[in-house]
CSV table of N, CA and C and ligand atoms in Angstrom, one decimal:
chain,number,residue,atom,x,y,z
A,1,UNK,N,0.9,-1.2,-0.1
A,1,UNK,CA,0.0,0.1,0.1
A,1,UNK,C,0.9,1.2,-0.1
A,2,UNK,N,0.5,2.1,-0.7
A,2,UNK,CA,1.4,3.4,-0.7
A,2,UNK,C,0.8,4.1,0.7
A,3,UNK,N,2.1,5.1,0.9
A,3,UNK,CA,2.1,5.8,2.2
A,3,UNK,C,1.0,6.6,2.7
A,4,UNK,N,0.2,7.0,1.5
A,4,UNK,CA,-1.1,7.9,1.6
A,4,UNK,C,-2.3,7.1,1.6
A,5,UNK,N,-2.3,5.6,1.8
A,5,UNK,CA,-3.5,5.0,1.7
A,5,UNK,C,-3.7,3.9,3.1
A,6,UNK,N,-5.0,4.0,3.3
A,6,UNK,CA,-5.4,3.0,4.6
A,6,UNK,C,-6.3,2.1,3.9
A,7,UNK,N,-6.5,0.9,4.7
A,7,UNK,CA,-7.8,-0.1,4.4
A,7,UNK,C,-8.7,0.3,5.6
A,8,UNK,N,-10.0,-0.1,5.1
A,8,UNK,CA,-10.9,0.0,6.2
A,8,UNK,C,-12.2,-1.0,5.8
A,9,UNK,N,-13.0,-1.3,6.8
A,9,UNK,CA,-14.0,-2.4,6.4
A,9,UNK,C,-15.3,-2.0,7.3
A,10,UNK,N,-16.3,-1.8,6.6
A,10,UNK,CA,-17.7,-1.5,7.1
A,10,UNK,C,-18.2,-2.8,7.6
A,11,UNK,N,-18.8,-3.1,8.8
A,11,UNK,CA,-18.9,-4.2,9.5
A,11,UNK,C,-20.5,-4.4,9.3
A,12,UNK,N,-20.9,-5.8,9.5
A,12,UNK,CA,-22.2,-6.1,9.1
A,12,UNK,C,-23.5,-5.3,9.8
A,13,UNK,N,-23.1,-4.9,11.0
A,13,UNK,CA,-24.1,-4.1,11.8
A,13,UNK,C,-24.5,-2.9,10.9
A,14,UNK,N,-23.5,-2.0,10.6
A,14,UNK,CA,-23.7,-1.0,10.0
A,14,UNK,C,-24.6,-1.1,8.7
A,15,UNK,N,-24.1,-2.3,7.6
A,15,UNK,CA,-24.8,-2.8,6.5
A,15,UNK,C,-26.3,-3.0,6.8
A,16,UNK,N,-26.5,-3.7,7.7
A,16,UNK,CA,-27.6,-4.4,8.0
A,16,UNK,C,-28.6,-3.1,8.6
A,17,UNK,N,-28.3,-2.3,9.2
A,17,UNK,CA,-29.0,-1.2,9.7
A,17,UNK,C,-29.2,0.0,8.9
A,18,UNK,N,-28.6,-0.2,7.5
A,18,UNK,CA,-28.9,0.8,6.4
A,18,UNK,C,-28.1,2.1,6.6
A,19,UNK,N,-27.0,2.0,7.4
A,19,UNK,CA,-26.2,3.1,7.5
A,19,UNK,C,-25.1,3.3,6.7
A,20,UNK,N,-24.8,2.2,5.7
A,20,UNK,CA,-23.9,2.7,4.7
A,20,UNK,C,-23.6,3.9,4.1
A,21,UNK,N,-24.5,4.4,3.6
A,21,UNK,CA,-24.3,5.6,2.6
A,21,UNK,C,-23.9,6.8,3.5
A,22,UNK,N,-24.7,6.8,4.8
A,22,UNK,CA,-24.1,8.0,5.7
A,22,UNK,C,-22.6,7.9,6.2
A,23,UNK,N,-22.1,6.8,6.4
A,23,UNK,CA,-20.9,6.5,6.5
A,23,UNK,C,-19.9,6.6,5.5
A,24,UNK,N,-20.2,6.5,4.5
A,24,UNK,CA,-19.5,6.6,3.2
A,24,UNK,C,-19.4,8.3,2.8
A,25,UNK,N,-20.5,8.8,3.2
A,25,UNK,CA,-20.5,10.3,3.0
A,25,UNK,C,-19.6,11.0,4.2
A,26,UNK,N,-19.5,10.5,5.4
A,26,UNK,CA,-18.5,10.9,6.3
A,26,UNK,C,-17.1,10.9,5.8
A,27,UNK,N,-16.9,9.6,5.4
A,27,UNK,CA,-15.5,9.4,5.0
A,27,UNK,C,-15.1,10.4,4.0
A,28,UNK,N,-15.9,10.4,2.8
A,28,UNK,CA,-15.6,11.6,1.7
A,28,UNK,C,-15.7,12.8,2.3
A,29,UNK,N,-16.3,13.3,2.9
A,29,UNK,CA,-16.6,14.5,3.7
A,29,UNK,C,-15.2,15.0,4.4
A,30,UNK,N,-14.5,13.9,5.2
A,30,UNK,CA,-13.3,13.9,5.8
A,30,UNK,C,-11.9,13.9,4.8
A,31,UNK,N,-12.1,14.0,3.5
A,31,UNK,CA,-10.9,14.1,2.7
A,31,UNK,C,-10.4,12.9,2.3
A,32,UNK,N,-11.1,11.8,2.5
A,32,UNK,CA,-10.5,10.7,1.8
A,32,UNK,C,-11.3,10.2,0.6
A,33,UNK,N,-10.3,9.8,-0.3
A,33,UNK,CA,-10.9,9.2,-1.6
A,33,UNK,C,-10.9,8.0,-1.6
A,34,UNK,N,-12.1,7.4,-2.3
A,34,UNK,CA,-12.2,5.9,-2.3
A,34,UNK,C,-11.6,5.4,-3.4
A,35,UNK,N,-10.7,4.3,-3.4
A,35,UNK,CA,-9.7,4.0,-4.4
A,35,UNK,C,-10.4,2.8,-4.9
A,36,UNK,N,-10.9,1.7,-3.8
A,36,UNK,CA,-11.5,0.6,-4.1
A,36,UNK,C,-12.6,0.3,-3.1
A,37,UNK,N,-13.7,-0.5,-3.5
A,37,UNK,CA,-14.7,-0.8,-2.8
A,37,UNK,C,-15.5,-2.0,-3.1
A,38,UNK,N,-16.0,-2.7,-2.2
A,38,UNK,CA,-16.9,-3.6,-2.8
A,38,UNK,C,-17.9,-4.3,-1.6
A,39,UNK,N,-19.1,-4.7,-1.7
A,39,UNK,CA,-19.9,-5.3,-0.9
A,39,UNK,C,-19.8,-6.8,-1.1
A,40,UNK,N,-19.6,-7.3,-0.1
A,40,UNK,CA,-19.2,-8.7,-0.2
A,40,UNK,C,-19.5,-9.6,1.2
A,41,UNK,N,-19.1,-10.5,1.3
A,41,UNK,CA,-19.6,-11.6,2.6
A,41,UNK,C,-18.2,-12.2,2.8
A,42,UNK,N,-17.9,-12.7,4.1
A,42,UNK,CA,-16.9,-13.5,4.5
A,42,UNK,C,-17.4,-15.1,4.5
A,43,UNK,N,-16.6,-16.0,4.2
A,43,UNK,CA,-17.0,-17.1,4.7
A,43,UNK,C,-16.2,-17.5,6.3
A,44,UNK,N,-16.5,-18.5,7.0
A,44,UNK,CA,-15.8,-18.3,8.3
A,44,UNK,C,-14.3,-18.7,8.2
A,45,UNK,N,-14.0,-19.4,7.4
A,45,UNK,CA,-12.7,-19.7,7.0
A,45,UNK,C,-11.9,-18.2,6.8
A,46,UNK,N,-12.3,-17.6,5.7
A,46,UNK,CA,-11.7,-16.1,5.5
A,46,UNK,C,-11.7,-15.4,6.6
A,47,UNK,N,-13.0,-15.2,7.4
A,47,UNK,CA,-12.7,-14.3,8.7
A,47,UNK,C,-11.7,-14.5,9.5
A,48,UNK,N,-11.6,-16.2,9.8
A,48,UNK,CA,-10.6,-16.6,10.7
A,48,UNK,C,-9.2,-16.1,10.4
A,49,UNK,N,-9.0,-16.3,8.8
A,49,UNK,CA,-8.0,-15.8,8.5
A,49,UNK,C,-7.6,-14.3,8.5
A,50,UNK,N,-8.6,-13.6,8.0
A,50,UNK,CA,-8.4,-12.1,8.2
A,50,UNK,C,-8.0,-11.7,9.8
A,51,UNK,N,-8.6,-12.5,10.6
A,51,UNK,CA,-8.5,-12.0,12.1
A,51,UNK,C,-7.6,-12.8,12.9
A,52,UNK,N,-6.5,-13.7,12.2
A,52,UNK,CA,-5.9,-14.6,12.8
A,52,UNK,C,-4.9,-14.2,13.9
A,53,UNK,N,-4.6,-12.8,13.8
A,53,UNK,CA,-3.9,-12.2,14.9
A,53,UNK,C,-4.5,-12.2,15.9
A,54,UNK,N,-5.7,-12.6,16.3
A,54,UNK,CA,-6.6,-12.2,17.5
A,54,UNK,C,-7.0,-13.7,17.8
A,55,UNK,N,-6.4,-14.7,17.3
A,55,UNK,CA,-7.1,-15.9,17.6
A,55,UNK,C,-6.9,-16.6,18.8
A,56,UNK,N,-6.0,-15.9,19.8
A,56,UNK,CA,-6.0,-16.3,21.1
A,56,UNK,C,-6.8,-15.7,22.0
A,57,UNK,N,-7.3,-14.6,21.5
A,57,UNK,CA,-8.2,-13.7,22.3
A,57,UNK,C,-9.5,-14.3,22.6
A,58,UNK,N,-10.0,-14.0,23.9
A,58,UNK,CA,-11.2,-14.3,24.5
A,58,UNK,C,-12.4,-14.0,23.6
A,59,UNK,N,-12.3,-13.0,22.9
A,59,UNK,CA,-13.2,-12.4,21.9
A,59,UNK,C,-13.3,-13.3,20.5
A,60,UNK,N,-12.3,-13.9,20.2
A,60,UNK,CA,-12.1,-14.1,18.8
A,60,UNK,C,-13.5,-14.8,18.0
A,61,UNK,N,-14.0,-16.0,18.7
A,61,UNK,CA,-15.2,-16.5,18.1
A,61,UNK,C,-16.4,-15.9,18.2
A,62,UNK,N,-16.6,-14.9,19.1
A,62,UNK,CA,-17.8,-14.0,18.9
A,62,UNK,C,-17.3,-13.1,17.9
A,63,UNK,N,-15.9,-12.8,17.6
A,63,UNK,CA,-15.9,-11.6,16.4
A,63,UNK,C,-16.1,-12.3,15.2
A,64,UNK,N,-15.6,-13.4,15.0
A,64,UNK,CA,-15.9,-14.3,13.7
A,64,UNK,C,-17.3,-14.5,13.4
A,65,UNK,N,-18.0,-15.1,14.5
A,65,UNK,CA,-19.6,-15.2,14.4
A,65,UNK,C,-20.2,-13.9,13.7
A,66,UNK,N,-19.9,-12.9,14.4
A,66,UNK,CA,-20.4,-11.8,14.1
A,66,UNK,C,-19.9,-11.3,12.7
A,67,UNK,N,-18.8,-11.2,12.3
A,67,UNK,CA,-18.1,-10.7,10.9
A,67,UNK,C,-18.6,-11.6,9.9
A,68,UNK,N,-19.2,-12.9,10.0
A,68,UNK,CA,-19.9,-13.6,9.1
A,68,UNK,C,-21.5,-13.5,9.1
A,69,UNK,N,-21.9,-12.6,9.8
A,69,UNK,CA,-23.3,-12.7,10.0
A,69,UNK,C,-24.0,-11.5,8.8
A,70,UNK,N,-23.3,-10.9,8.4
A,70,UNK,CA,-23.8,-10.2,7.3
A,70,UNK,C,-22.8,-9.8,6.3
A,71,UNK,N,-23.4,-8.7,5.4
A,71,UNK,CA,-22.5,-8.3,4.3
A,71,UNK,C,-21.5,-7.2,4.9
A,72,UNK,N,-20.4,-7.3,4.3
A,72,UNK,CA,-19.2,-6.3,4.8
A,72,UNK,C,-18.9,-5.3,3.6
A,73,UNK,N,-18.3,-4.2,3.8
A,73,UNK,CA,-17.7,-3.4,2.8
A,73,UNK,C,-16.3,-3.0,3.0
A,74,UNK,N,-15.3,-3.9,2.3
A,74,UNK,CA,-14.0,-3.3,2.7
A,74,UNK,C,-13.7,-2.2,1.4
A,75,UNK,N,-12.8,-1.4,1.9
A,75,UNK,CA,-12.4,-0.1,1.1
A,75,UNK,C,-10.9,-0.2,1.3
A,76,UNK,N,-10.2,0.6,0.2
A,76,UNK,CA,-9.0,1.1,0.2
A,76,UNK,C,-9.2,2.8,0.1
A,77,UNK,N,-8.5,3.6,1.0
A,77,UNK,CA,-8.9,5.1,1.0
A,77,UNK,C,-7.6,5.7,0.7
A,78,UNK,N,-7.8,6.9,0.1
A,78,UNK,CA,-6.4,7.8,0.1
A,78,UNK,C,-6.7,9.1,0.5
A,79,UNK,N,-5.4,9.7,1.1
A,79,UNK,CA,-5.6,11.0,1.6
A,79,UNK,C,-4.1,11.0,2.4
A,80,UNK,N,-3.4,12.1,2.7
A,80,UNK,CA,-2.2,12.4,3.3
A,80,UNK,C,-2.6,12.0,4.8
A,81,UNK,N,-1.4,11.1,5.2
A,81,UNK,CA,-1.6,10.6,6.3
A,81,UNK,C,-2.8,9.7,6.9
A,82,UNK,N,-3.3,9.0,5.9
A,82,UNK,CA,-4.3,8.1,5.7
A,82,UNK,C,-4.5,7.5,7.0
A,83,UNK,N,-3.5,6.4,7.4
A,83,UNK,CA,-3.7,5.6,8.4
A,83,UNK,C,-4.2,6.5,9.8
A,84,UNK,N,-3.4,7.3,10.2
A,84,UNK,CA,-3.6,8.0,11.4
A,84,UNK,C,-5.0,8.7,11.4
A,85,UNK,N,-5.1,9.4,10.5
A,85,UNK,CA,-6.3,10.3,10.3
A,85,UNK,C,-7.3,9.5,10.2
A,86,UNK,N,-7.6,8.4,9.5
A,86,UNK,CA,-8.7,7.6,9.6
A,86,UNK,C,-9.1,6.9,11.0
A,87,UNK,N,-7.8,6.7,11.6
A,87,UNK,CA,-7.9,5.8,12.9
A,87,UNK,C,-8.7,6.9,13.8
A,88,UNK,N,-8.3,8.3,13.7
A,88,UNK,CA,-8.8,9.4,14.5
A,88,UNK,C,-10.5,9.6,14.1
A,89,UNK,N,-10.8,9.3,12.9
A,89,UNK,CA,-12.1,9.6,12.4
A,89,UNK,C,-13.2,8.4,13.1
A,90,UNK,N,-12.3,7.3,13.1
A,90,UNK,CA,-13.4,6.2,13.6
A,90,UNK,C,-13.6,6.1,15.2
A,91,UNK,N,-12.4,6.4,16.1
A,91,UNK,CA,-12.4,6.5,17.2
A,91,UNK,C,-12.0,5.1,18.0
A,92,UNK,N,-12.2,4.9,19.4
A,92,UNK,CA,-11.6,3.9,20.1
A,92,UNK,C,-12.2,2.6,19.6
A,93,UNK,N,-11.7,1.2,20.0
A,93,UNK,CA,-12.4,0.2,19.6
A,93,UNK,C,-13.7,-0.1,20.4
A,94,UNK,N,-13.9,0.5,21.7
A,94,UNK,CA,-15.2,0.4,22.3
A,94,UNK,C,-16.1,1.9,22.1
A,95,UNK,N,-17.4,1.8,21.2
A,95,UNK,CA,-18.0,2.9,21.0
A,95,UNK,C,-18.4,3.6,22.3
A,96,UNK,N,-18.5,3.0,23.4
A,96,UNK,CA,-19.0,3.9,24.6
A,96,UNK,C,-17.9,4.9,24.9
A,97,UNK,N,-16.6,4.3,24.8
A,97,UNK,CA,-15.4,5.4,24.8
A,97,UNK,C,-15.0,5.9,24.0
A,98,UNK,N,-15.4,5.5,22.7
A,98,UNK,CA,-14.9,6.4,21.6
A,98,UNK,C,-15.3,8.2,21.6
A,99,UNK,N,-14.5,8.9,21.1
A,99,UNK,CA,-14.9,10.6,21.2
A,99,UNK,C,-16.0,10.7,20.4
A,100,UNK,N,-16.8,11.6,21.0
A,100,UNK,CA,-18.1,12.2,20.3
A,100,UNK,C,-17.7,12.8,18.8
A,101,UNK,N,-18.6,12.4,17.8
A,101,UNK,CA,-18.1,12.9,16.6
A,101,UNK,C,-17.7,11.8,15.9
A,102,UNK,N,-16.9,10.7,16.3
A,102,UNK,CA,-16.2,9.7,15.6
A,102,UNK,C,-17.4,8.6,14.8
A,103,UNK,N,-16.9,7.9,14.2
A,103,UNK,CA,-17.9,6.8,13.4
A,103,UNK,C,-18.3,5.8,14.4
A,104,UNK,N,-17.4,5.4,15.2
A,104,UNK,CA,-17.6,4.2,16.1
A,104,UNK,C,-18.7,4.9,17.2
A,105,UNK,N,-18.5,5.8,17.7
A,105,UNK,CA,-19.4,6.6,18.6
A,105,UNK,C,-20.9,6.7,18.2
A,106,UNK,N,-21.0,7.1,16.9
A,106,UNK,CA,-22.1,7.3,16.2
A,106,UNK,C,-22.8,6.1,15.9
A,107,UNK,N,-22.2,5.2,15.3
A,107,UNK,CA,-22.7,4.0,14.5
A,107,UNK,C,-22.6,2.6,15.5
A,108,UNK,N,-21.6,2.4,16.4
A,108,UNK,CA,-21.5,1.3,16.9
A,108,UNK,C,-21.9,1.2,18.2
A,109,UNK,N,-22.0,0.0,18.4
A,109,UNK,CA,-23.2,0.1,20.2
A,109,UNK,C,-21.8,-1.1,21.0
A,110,UNK,N,-21.2,-2.3,20.5
A,110,UNK,CA,-20.3,-2.9,21.6
A,110,UNK,C,-19.2,-2.8,21.1
A,111,UNK,N,-18.3,-3.5,21.6
A,111,UNK,CA,-16.5,-3.8,21.2
A,111,UNK,C,-16.7,-4.7,20.0
A,112,UNK,N,-17.7,-5.5,20.0
A,112,UNK,CA,-17.9,-6.8,18.8
A,112,UNK,C,-18.6,-5.9,17.7
A,113,UNK,N,-19.7,-5.3,17.9
A,113,UNK,CA,-20.5,-4.5,16.9
A,113,UNK,C,-20.0,-3.0,16.9
A,114,UNK,N,-18.9,-2.8,16.5
A,114,UNK,CA,-18.2,-1.5,16.5
A,114,UNK,C,-18.2,-0.7,15.2
A,115,UNK,N,-19.1,-1.3,14.4
A,115,UNK,CA,-19.0,-0.5,13.0
A,115,UNK,C,-18.2,-0.7,12.0
A,116,UNK,N,-16.9,-0.5,12.3
A,116,UNK,CA,-15.9,-0.3,11.3
A,116,UNK,C,-14.8,-0.7,11.8
A,117,UNK,N,-13.8,-1.4,10.8
A,117,UNK,CA,-12.5,-1.5,11.2
A,117,UNK,C,-11.6,-0.7,10.4
A,118,UNK,N,-10.3,-0.5,10.9
A,118,UNK,CA,-9.1,0.2,10.1
A,118,UNK,C,-7.9,-0.4,10.6
A,119,UNK,N,-7.1,-0.3,9.3
A,119,UNK,CA,-5.8,-0.6,9.6
A,119,UNK,C,-5.0,0.3,10.6
A,120,UNK,N,-4.0,-0.2,11.3
A,120,UNK,CA,-3.3,0.3,12.4
A,120,UNK,C,-1.9,0.8,12.0
A,121,UNK,N,-1.6,0.4,10.6
A,121,UNK,CA,-0.2,0.7,10.3
A,121,UNK,C,-0.2,0.8,8.8
A,122,UNK,N,0.9,1.2,7.9
A,122,UNK,CA,0.9,1.2,6.7
A,122,UNK,C,1.2,-0.3,6.4
A,123,UNK,N,1.9,-1.1,7.0
A,123,UNK,CA,2.3,-2.4,6.8
A,123,UNK,C,1.1,-3.1,6.8
A,124,UNK,N,0.3,-3.1,7.9
A,124,UNK,CA,-1.0,-3.9,7.8
A,124,UNK,C,-2.0,-3.4,7.0
A,125,UNK,N,-2.1,-2.1,6.6
A,125,UNK,CA,-3.1,-1.7,5.2
A,125,UNK,C,-2.8,-2.5,4.2
A,126,UNK,N,-1.2,-2.6,3.8
A,126,UNK,CA,-1.2,-3.2,2.8
A,126,UNK,C,-1.4,-4.6,2.4
A,127,UNK,N,-1.5,-5.5,3.5
A,127,UNK,CA,-1.7,-6.9,3.9
A,127,UNK,C,-3.3,-7.0,3.8
A,128,UNK,N,-4.0,-6.0,4.4
A,128,UNK,CA,-5.3,-6.4,4.7
A,128,UNK,C,-6.0,-5.8,3.3
A,129,UNK,N,-5.5,-4.9,2.6
A,129,UNK,CA,-5.8,-4.4,1.5
A,129,UNK,C,-6.0,-5.5,0.4
A,130,UNK,N,-4.5,-6.0,0.1
A,130,UNK,CA,-4.6,-7.3,-0.7
A,130,UNK,C,-5.1,-8.3,-0.5
A,131,UNK,N,-5.7,-8.6,1.0
A,131,UNK,CA,-6.6,-9.6,1.2
A,131,UNK,C,-8.1,-9.6,0.6
A,132,UNK,N,-8.5,-8.4,0.1
A,132,UNK,CA,-9.6,-7.8,-0.3
A,132,UNK,C,-9.7,-7.8,-2.0
A,133,UNK,N,-8.6,-7.2,-2.4
A,133,UNK,CA,-8.4,-6.5,-3.7
A,133,UNK,C,-7.1,-7.2,-4.5
A,134,UNK,N,-7.4,-7.2,-5.6
A,134,UNK,CA,-6.4,-7.4,-6.5
A,134,UNK,C,-5.5,-6.2,-6.8
A,135,UNK,N,-4.2,-6.4,-7.2
A,135,UNK,CA,-3.2,-5.2,-7.5
A,135,UNK,C,-4.1,-4.5,-8.8
A,136,UNK,N,-4.6,-5.1,-9.8
A,136,UNK,CA,-5.1,-4.2,-10.6
A,136,UNK,C,-6.5,-3.2,-10.0
A,137,UNK,N,-7.4,-4.0,-9.0
A,137,UNK,CA,-8.4,-3.1,-8.4
A,137,UNK,C,-7.6,-2.2,-7.7
A,138,UNK,N,-6.5,-2.0,-7.2
A,138,UNK,CA,-5.8,-1.1,-6.4
A,138,UNK,C,-5.0,-0.2,-7.3
A,139,UNK,N,-4.9,-0.4,-8.6
A,139,UNK,CA,-4.4,0.5,-9.6
A,139,UNK,C,-2.7,0.7,-8.9
A,140,UNK,N,-2.3,-0.3,-8.6
A,140,UNK,CA,-0.5,-0.6,-8.3
A,140,UNK,C,0.1,-1.3,-9.2
B,201,CMP,P1,-11.4,-4.4,14.5
B,201,CMP,O1,-10.7,-2.8,14.4
B,201,CMP,O2,-12.1,-5.0,13.6
B,201,CMP,O3,-10.2,-5.3,15.1
B,201,CMP,C1,-10.1,-6.3,16.0
B,201,CMP,C2,-11.5,-6.6,16.5
B,201,CMP,O4,-11.6,-7.4,17.5
B,201,CMP,C3,-11.9,-5.1,16.9
B,201,CMP,O5,-12.3,-4.3,16.0
B,201,CMP,C4,-13.3,-5.3,17.8
B,201,CMP,O6,-14.5,-5.5,17.0
B,201,CMP,C5,-12.7,-6.6,18.4
B,201,CMP,N1,-12.5,-6.4,19.8
B,201,CMP,C6,-11.4,-5.9,20.1
B,201,CMP,N2,-11.3,-5.9,21.8
B,201,CMP,C7,-12.2,-6.8,22.1
B,201,CMP,C8,-12.8,-6.9,23.6
B,201,CMP,N3,-12.2,-6.6,24.6
B,201,CMP,N4,-14.0,-7.5,23.4
B,201,CMP,C9,-14.8,-7.8,22.0
B,201,CMP,N5,-14.4,-7.3,20.9
B,201,CMP,C10,-13.1,-7.0,20.8
């Protein structure tokens, strides 16, 4: 992933509640350009693979069950300082602790149903982006 890109994934709670459009508008209003996007669904094996770093955590099975419970929308976004700025825009993992005005505060409900995922580093954004998109789709 280029330095000015990040990866994000809108989770099933948002899509099923019909808030996808509002979140995409928020993302664009905050200066992020959408480079790649798809509406898709994970199999259990794919979800386990995507979240393999958390496999020893107590919440892992709950997280996997939730992530396969409905459609998701992975995206690659572009903006200067994208990884850090997008983490600020989504807020803390727990929506109850996330700052007012953040996406998780507004649309999330629990630590599992927290509306959206975002990469925590440029290196991870590359790994996560290529999990969902081909090089051709990413224009690289
Ligand atoms: P995400 O950004 O997708 O990365 C890992 C996910 O694990 C995280 O968002 C949360 O949905 C979930 N998660 C992290 N910590 C906890 C926790 N303490 N309890 C339940 N779920 C968690």
